[in-house]
Coordinates of C-alpha atoms and ligand atoms in Angstrom, one line a residue:
M1 CA -3.2 -25.3 33.6
T2 CA -3.0 -24.9 29.8
V3 CA 0.3 -26.2 28.4
A4 CA 1.1 -24.3 25.2
L5 CA 3.9 -24.9 22.7
V6 CA 4.9 -22.1 20.3
T7 CA 7.2 -22.3 17.4
G8 CA 8.8 -19.1 16.3
A9 CA 8.5 -17.9 19.9
T10 CA 11.1 -15.1 19.4
G11 CA 9.6 -13.6 16.3
Q12 CA 7.1 -10.7 16.0
D13 CA 4.0 -12.8 16.5
G14 CA 5.6 -15.4 18.7
S15 CA 6.7 -12.8 21.2
Y16 CA 3.2 -11.2 21.4
L17 CA 1.6 -14.7 21.7
V18 CA 4.0 -15.8 24.5
E19 CA 3.2 -12.6 26.5
R20 CA -0.5 -13.2 26.0
L21 CA -0.4 -16.8 27.1
L22 CA 1.8 -16.1 30.1
A23 CA -0.6 -13.3 31.2
E24 CA -3.4 -15.9 31.1
G25 CA -1.4 -18.1 33.4
A26 CA -0.5 -20.8 30.8
E27 CA 2.6 -22.9 31.0
V28 CA 4.4 -21.8 27.9
H29 CA 7.1 -23.6 25.9
G30 CA 8.8 -22.1 22.9
V31 CA 10.8 -23.6 20.1
V32 CA 13.8 -21.4 19.4
R33 CA 16.6 -21.7 16.9
P34 CA 19.7 -23.3 18.5
G35 CA 22.2 -20.5 19.2
D36 CA 19.5 -17.7 19.2
D37 CA 19.7 -15.1 21.9
F38 CA 16.1 -15.5 23.2
G39 CA 16.0 -13.9 26.6
A40 CA 13.1 -16.1 27.8
V41 CA 11.3 -14.7 30.8
G42 CA 8.6 -16.8 32.4
W43 CA 8.6 -19.5 29.7
T44 CA 10.7 -22.4 28.7
P45 CA 12.8 -22.3 25.5
H46 CA 13.6 -25.5 23.7
A47 CA 16.5 -25.2 21.2
V48 CA 15.3 -27.3 18.3
D49 CA 15.9 -26.5 14.6
L50 CA 12.7 -26.6 12.6
G51 CA 14.6 -28.7 10.1
D52 CA 15.1 -31.4 12.9
R53 CA 11.8 -33.3 12.4
P54 CA 12.7 -36.1 14.9
G55 CA 13.5 -33.4 17.4
L56 CA 10.1 -31.7 16.9
H57 CA 8.3 -35.1 17.2
A58 CA 10.1 -35.8 20.5
L59 CA 9.4 -32.4 21.9
V60 CA 5.6 -32.6 21.1
A61 CA 5.5 -36.2 22.5
R62 CA 7.3 -35.2 25.7
L63 CA 5.3 -32.0 26.4
A64 CA 1.9 -33.3 25.2
P65 CA 0.7 -29.6 24.9
D66 CA -3.0 -28.6 25.0
E67 CA -2.3 -26.0 22.4
L68 CA 0.4 -25.9 19.7
Y69 CA 0.9 -22.7 17.7
N70 CA 3.1 -23.1 14.6
L71 CA 4.4 -19.6 13.9
G72 CA 8.0 -20.6 12.9
G73 CA 9.5 -20.8 9.5
I74 CA 10.8 -18.6 6.7
S75 CA 8.8 -15.4 7.3
S76 CA 9.3 -13.4 4.2
V77 CA 8.5 -13.8 0.5
A78 CA 11.7 -12.0 -0.4
R79 CA 13.8 -14.5 1.5
S80 CA 11.9 -17.5 0.0
W81 CA 13.2 -16.6 -3.5
A82 CA 16.8 -16.7 -2.2
E83 CA 16.3 -19.9 -0.2
P84 CA 13.4 -21.9 -1.8
E85 CA 14.5 -25.3 -0.4
A86 CA 14.9 -24.0 3.1
T87 CA 11.5 -22.4 2.8
A88 CA 9.9 -25.8 1.8
E89 CA 11.7 -27.5 4.7
L90 CA 10.9 -25.0 7.4
S91 CA 7.5 -23.7 6.3
G92 CA 6.2 -26.9 4.7
L93 CA 7.8 -30.0 6.2
A94 CA 8.1 -28.7 9.8
P95 CA 4.3 -28.1 9.9
L96 CA 3.8 -31.6 8.6
A97 CA 6.0 -33.0 11.4
L98 CA 4.2 -31.0 14.0
L99 CA 0.8 -32.1 12.8
D100 CA 1.9 -35.7 12.7
A101 CA 3.4 -35.5 16.2
A102 CA 0.3 -33.8 17.5
L103 CA -2.0 -36.5 16.2
A104 CA 0.3 -39.3 17.5
T105 CA 0.4 -37.6 20.9
Q106 CA -3.4 -37.2 21.0
D107 CA -3.9 -40.8 20.1
R108 CA -1.4 -41.9 22.8
T109 CA -2.7 -39.8 25.6
G110 CA -6.4 -39.6 24.8
R111 CA -6.2 -35.8 25.3
A112 CA -6.8 -33.3 22.5
V113 CA -3.8 -31.4 21.1
R114 CA -5.2 -28.2 19.4
V115 CA -3.0 -26.9 16.6
V116 CA -3.0 -23.5 15.0
Q117 CA -1.1 -23.1 11.7
A118 CA -0.1 -19.6 10.9
S119 CA -1.0 -19.5 7.2
S120 CA -0.6 -16.6 4.9
A121 CA -2.5 -14.6 2.3
E122 CA 0.4 -15.6 0.0
I123 CA -1.4 -18.9 -0.6
F124 CA -3.7 -17.0 -2.9
G125 CA -1.0 -15.9 -5.3
H126 CA -2.5 -13.4 -7.7
P127 CA -6.2 -13.8 -6.8
D128 CA -8.9 -13.2 -9.3
R129 CA -11.2 -11.7 -6.8
A130 CA -11.0 -9.1 -4.0
P131 CA -11.4 -9.3 -1.1
Q132 CA -10.1 -12.9 -0.6
D133 CA -11.9 -15.2 1.8
E134 CA -11.9 -18.8 2.9
T135 CA -13.3 -19.9 -0.5
T136 CA -10.7 -18.2 -2.6
P137 CA -8.7 -20.7 -4.7
V138 CA -5.2 -21.6 -3.3
A139 CA -2.8 -20.8 -6.1
P140 CA 0.5 -19.5 -4.8
R141 CA 3.1 -17.6 -7.0
N142 CA 6.2 -17.8 -4.9
P143 CA 8.1 -20.4 -2.8
Y144 CA 6.8 -18.9 0.4
G145 CA 3.2 -19.1 -0.7
A146 CA 3.7 -22.7 -2.0
A147 CA 5.2 -23.9 1.3
K148 CA 2.4 -22.2 3.2
A149 CA -0.2 -23.7 0.8
F150 CA 1.2 -27.2 1.5
A151 CA 0.9 -26.7 5.2
H152 CA -2.6 -25.2 4.8
H153 CA -3.8 -28.2 2.9
L154 CA -2.2 -30.6 5.4
A155 CA -4.1 -28.8 8.2
G156 CA -7.3 -29.8 6.4
V157 CA -6.0 -33.4 6.0
Y158 CA -5.2 -33.8 9.7
R159 CA -8.5 -32.1 10.6
E160 CA -10.2 -34.9 8.7
R161 CA -8.3 -37.4 10.8
G162 CA -9.6 -36.0 14.0
L163 CA -7.1 -33.3 15.0
H164 CA -8.4 -29.9 16.1
V165 CA -6.4 -27.9 13.5
A166 CA -7.1 -24.3 12.7
S167 CA -5.4 -22.7 9.7
C168 CA -5.4 -18.9 10.2
V169 CA -4.8 -17.2 6.8
L170 CA -3.1 -14.2 8.1
F171 CA -2.8 -11.1 5.9
N172 CA 0.2 -8.8 6.4
H173 CA 0.4 -7.8 10.1
E174 CA 2.9 -5.4 11.5
S175 CA 4.1 -3.8 14.7
P176 CA 7.2 -2.0 16.1
R177 CA 8.6 -5.6 16.4
R178 CA 8.6 -6.1 12.7
P179 CA 12.1 -6.6 11.3
E180 CA 13.3 -4.1 8.8
Q181 CA 13.3 -6.5 5.8
F182 CA 9.5 -5.9 5.7
V183 CA 8.5 -2.8 3.9
T184 CA 6.4 -1.2 6.7
R185 CA 9.2 -1.2 9.2
K186 CA 11.7 -0.1 6.6
I187 CA 9.4 2.9 5.8
T188 CA 8.7 3.9 9.4
R189 CA 12.4 3.7 10.4
G190 CA 13.4 5.6 7.3
A191 CA 10.7 8.3 7.7
A192 CA 11.7 8.8 11.4
R193 CA 15.4 9.1 10.6
I194 CA 14.8 11.5 7.7
A195 CA 12.5 13.6 9.9
L196 CA 15.3 13.9 12.4
G197 CA 17.9 14.7 9.8
L198 CA 19.8 11.4 10.3
D199 CA 19.2 10.1 6.8
D200 CA 18.3 11.7 3.5
T201 CA 16.7 9.0 1.3
L202 CA 14.8 5.8 1.5
V203 CA 15.2 3.3 -1.3
L204 CA 12.2 1.1 -2.0
G205 CA 10.8 -1.3 -4.7
N206 CA 7.2 -1.6 -5.9
L207 CA 5.3 1.4 -4.6
A208 CA 2.1 0.3 -6.4
A209 CA 1.6 -3.1 -4.5
R210 CA -1.5 -3.0 -2.4
R211 CA -1.7 -4.9 0.9
D212 CA -4.0 -5.3 3.8
W213 CA -1.9 -4.3 6.8
G214 CA -3.1 -5.1 10.3
W215 CA -1.8 -4.8 13.9
A216 CA 0.1 -8.0 14.8
P217 CA -1.3 -8.4 18.4
D218 CA -4.8 -8.5 16.9
Y219 CA -3.7 -11.4 14.7
V220 CA -2.3 -13.2 17.7
D221 CA -5.7 -12.7 19.4
A222 CA -7.4 -14.4 16.4
M223 CA -5.1 -17.4 16.6
V224 CA -5.9 -17.9 20.3
R225 CA -9.6 -17.6 19.5
A226 CA -9.2 -20.2 16.7
A227 CA -7.4 -22.6 19.0
R228 CA -10.3 -22.4 21.5
H229 CA -13.2 -22.3 19.2
D230 CA -15.5 -25.4 19.4
A231 CA -14.9 -26.5 15.8
P232 CA -11.6 -26.3 14.0
G233 CA -11.5 -24.5 10.6
D234 CA -9.9 -22.0 8.3
W235 CA -10.2 -18.3 9.1
V236 CA -9.0 -15.4 7.1
V237 CA -7.6 -12.7 9.4
A238 CA -7.4 -9.3 7.8
T239 CA -8.7 -5.8 8.1
G240 CA -10.6 -5.7 4.8
Q241 CA -8.8 -2.4 3.9
A242 CA -6.1 -2.3 1.2
H243 CA -3.5 0.4 0.9
S244 CA -0.6 0.8 -1.5
V245 CA 3.0 0.9 -0.4
E246 CA 2.9 4.6 -1.6
D247 CA 0.0 5.2 0.8
F248 CA 2.0 3.8 3.6
V249 CA 5.0 6.0 2.7
R250 CA 2.8 9.1 2.6
A251 CA 1.1 8.3 5.9
A252 CA 4.4 7.5 7.6
F253 CA 6.2 10.7 6.4
E254 CA 3.2 12.8 7.5
R255 CA 3.2 11.3 10.9
A256 CA 6.9 11.9 11.2
G257 CA 6.4 15.5 10.3
V258 CA 7.7 15.5 6.7
P259 CA 4.9 16.9 4.5
D260 CA 6.5 15.9 1.1
W261 CA 7.9 12.4 0.9
R262 CA 8.8 12.5 -2.8
P263 CA 12.2 14.1 -2.6
H264 CA 13.3 11.5 -0.1
V265 CA 12.2 8.3 -1.8
E266 CA 14.0 6.5 -4.6
V267 CA 12.8 3.4 -6.4
D268 CA 15.5 0.7 -7.1
P269 CA 14.6 -2.2 -9.4
A270 CA 16.7 -4.4 -7.2
F271 CA 13.8 -4.4 -4.7
L272 CA 11.2 -5.4 -7.3
R273 CA 10.2 -9.1 -7.0
P274 CA 9.2 -11.8 -9.4
G275 CA 5.5 -12.6 -9.2
D276 CA 4.7 -9.8 -6.7
A277 CA 0.9 -9.9 -5.9
P278 CA -0.6 -6.6 -7.0
L279 CA -3.5 -6.7 -4.5
L280 CA -4.0 -8.8 -1.3
V281 CA -7.0 -7.8 0.8
G282 CA -8.9 -10.1 3.0
D283 CA -12.5 -10.4 4.1
P284 CA -12.4 -11.2 7.9
G285 CA -16.2 -11.8 8.0
R286 CA -16.0 -15.4 9.1
A287 CA -13.5 -14.7 11.8
E288 CA -15.7 -11.9 13.1
R289 CA -18.8 -13.9 13.1
E290 CA -17.5 -17.2 14.3
L291 CA -14.6 -16.2 16.5
G292 CA -16.0 -12.9 17.7
W293 CA -12.7 -11.3 16.5
R294 CA -12.4 -7.6 16.0
R295 CA -9.3 -5.6 15.1
T296 CA -8.3 -2.8 17.5
H297 CA -6.1 -0.8 15.1
D298 CA -6.9 0.7 11.7
F299 CA -4.3 1.8 9.1
A300 CA -3.7 5.2 10.6
A301 CA -3.3 3.8 14.2
L302 CA -0.9 1.1 12.9
V303 CA 1.3 3.6 11.0
G304 CA 1.1 6.0 13.9
A305 CA 2.3 3.4 16.5
M306 CA 5.2 2.3 14.3
V307 CA 6.4 5.8 13.4
D308 CA 6.2 7.0 17.0
H309 CA 8.2 4.0 18.1
D310 CA 10.9 4.6 15.4
L311 CA 11.0 8.3 16.2
A312 CA 11.7 7.4 19.9
L313 CA 14.4 4.9 18.8
A314 CA 16.1 7.4 16.5
R315 CA 16.1 10.1 19.2
A316 CA 17.6 7.7 21.8
Ligands
GDP401 P1 5.3 -9.6 2.3 O1 3.9 -9.2 1.7 O2 5.2 -10.6 3.4 O3 6.3 -10.0 1.3 O4 5.8 -8.3 3.1 P2 6.8 -7.1 2.7 O5 6.6 -6.1 3.7 O6 8.2 -7.7 2.5 O7 6.3 -6.6 1.2 C1 5.1 -6.0 1.1 C2 5.0 -5.3 -0.3 O8 5.9 -4.2 -0.3 C3 5.4 -6.3 -1.5 O9 4.5 -6.1 -2.5 C4 6.8 -5.7 -1.9 O10 7.1 -5.9 -3.3 C5 6.6 -4.2 -1.6 N1 7.8 -3.5 -1.4 C6 8.1 -2.3 -2.0 N2 9.4 -1.9 -1.7 C7 9.9 -2.8 -0.8 C8 11.1 -2.9 -0.1 O11 12.0 -2.0 -0.2 N3 11.2 -3.9 0.8 C9 10.2 -4.9 0.9 N4 10.4 -5.9 1.8 N5 9.1 -4.8 0.2 C10 8.9 -3.8 -0.6

């Protein structure tokens, strides 16, 4: 039986991944934040802070997992500006501790520990080319991207030392489980509430930013494929389609049944960010060719699923 360890098990991606691994019959262990209300069903939670590197080492050594998925850390660019040191610790040093523990465990047991690092398009900063792929220079522009870049480079370093480490460079990926500090969920919740007369306005930041938004369960599928691929490597996981925040707003309001979004949306400079990337769009060609990965949801399907979920929540 496959033994899998997942950090960030209670987050958007972690929850989809845990469900997927359980459905396959794996023995699943999750790292959860001490004190979190995790409601684990069918898997084993381990309350270890990602800042507790000896605790992470001990857990990996004890479980000796076949697969280790590192999805934990500071998950948003916005928060990384407020807490840059915590970002470095949880999204940079924690991955290092996990890689080091995985290699030590593999050396001790003689059994491979396959590691997947959830990397991010933010490692590319303000890229000089579009779409971005595995050869795009790593040049982050915010603390989140810098911490993810450090972990991405270390994945390569530990791969050289004989560990099966995949770094999946995930572009934005969304779902009804996305928390509201992300723009997509903020928009779909706002559009649903405005459509039902519960709210009047939605206040946003940069409407011109363009992102490549995909369906989170598809990105989890890519990570599982990466763990099980013969050779470890770096894979960009993206849809290849860019849309602006304004496009997302328009599509969400239309889906909710509000034909004109303009009277309902205000822009507040408080939501603008330093160093916001103008255009992140990925080329998933390598993942498609080598991992056999395909996305199941395009932009319209993603917006539709999120708005429908938020309409149902707002009606409840
Ligand atoms: P990120 O790409 O991981 O930072 O995901 P977000 O969903 O937080 O942000 C995506 C884009 O939406 C960025 O370019 C933000 O500047 C832009 N954006 C515009 N208005 C907002 C807002 O009100 N909240 C957030 N979080 N992002 C916004």
